[in-house]
């Protein structure tokens, strides 16, 4: 089994990834939130800086529909020491898709074909892809998959939802099944596909494995942020301990205090994590509400302290 941490803008940055590595460390690969311009800002440079990514297998991600942006970023990432990049064809955000990027690119297959041909011709790094299965209709998937399979992606991470699904409703497992069958037929390596979407519990994973016994690689997003102990549970190592979670949160807090100048912004970033993490607490909704209302870090600390007391052992 290979477990990946999903890229999540605003959450799985280097602070989160490093704290995760130090206190949980059950992840084989970490995917970074996307970069979309060669004019990297300070935050992005800090996120990709090798010294902030020690001890882990990290893959940066690019979101663009422009060849020169992709190649420019891939070149910079190579200079930073990275050995692979991931192409984002999944982002459903309206501002992204309106520009024909992310899952918006899936509506323009001739343009996507040309873009892929150009980037694969000269990319300084091998490329993997993270994709949705269409924009508005499942019927789009066979043509999208056929197009993607023309190119030598190192792996294909599939989130079986349409752009129009956003993150809501059930995933569409039939489309993943289609990809499994198609890639077997094309004699792709058995670890070519990676499944992503709604794996929140051991039971979810077991259902996935019973339907797809070959699903060796799984990317975890919201389920992992809600329960950082999920990878350990999937590996049969038991669930997370209160002390472990406390130390993990402490490290995130301390690191944010070092790099985020003001309390309001620090609180905002911590809140992004708690939006999901609160689900692991017996009175999660209440905890989240109190964190949302916290006006100072002192207040935040006392809410978290109290919440941790209610958390298992
Ligand atoms: C807040 C948030 C930020 C995300 N940022 C990214 C991103 O930068 N790149 C990307 O490929 N996917 C991004 N995603 C999508 C996740 O990587 C993942 O595909 C999605 O959450 C479905 O997996 P899950 O059900 O395990 O959460 C984001 C999702 C959320 C909720």
Coordinates of N, CA and C in Angstrom, one line a residue, residues 12 18 37 44 48 69 85 99 135 138 159 164 227 235 267 269 300 311:
X12 N -1.9 22.1 3.4 CA -0.8 21.1 3.4 C 0.5 21.8 2.9
X18 N 5.8 19.1 7.4 CA 6.9 18.8 8.3 C 6.4 18.3 9.6
X37 N 2.4 30.4 -11.5 CA 3.1 31.4 -12.3 C 4.6 31.3 -12.0
X44 N 5.5 31.0 -1.7 CA 5.7 29.8 -2.6 C 7.2 29.3 -2.6
X48 N 8.6 25.6 -1.4 CA 9.3 24.6 -2.2 C 10.8 24.5 -1.8
X69 N 4.7 28.8 -19.2 CA 4.6 28.8 -17.8 C 5.0 27.4 -17.2
X85 N 7.3 16.6 -11.6 CA 6.2 17.6 -11.3 C 4.9 17.0 -11.6
X99 N -10.7 30.3 -16.8 CA -9.5 30.6 -17.7 C -9.1 29.4 -18.4
X135 N -15.8 17.6 -17.2 CA -16.3 18.9 -16.7 C -17.7 18.9 -16.2
X138 N -20.2 12.6 -17.3 CA -19.3 11.4 -17.3 C -18.9 10.9 -18.6
X159 N -9.4 11.7 -9.4 CA -10.4 12.1 -8.4 C -11.7 11.9 -9.2
X164 N -18.3 19.9 -12.2 CA -19.6 20.5 -11.8 C -20.0 19.9 -10.4
X227 N -8.6 13.6 10.3 CA -8.0 12.6 11.2 C -6.6 12.2 10.8
X235 N -2.9 1.4 8.0 CA -1.8 0.4 8.0 C -1.9 -0.6 9.2
X267 N -4.4 32.8 13.1 CA -5.7 32.2 13.5 C -6.4 31.7 12.2
X269 N -5.1 30.7 9.4 CA -4.5 29.5 8.9 C -4.8 28.3 9.8
X300 N -7.5 31.1 21.4 CA -7.4 29.8 20.6 C -6.8 28.7 21.4
X311 N -10.5 14.6 24.0 CA -10.2 13.7 22.9 C -9.6 12.4 23.5

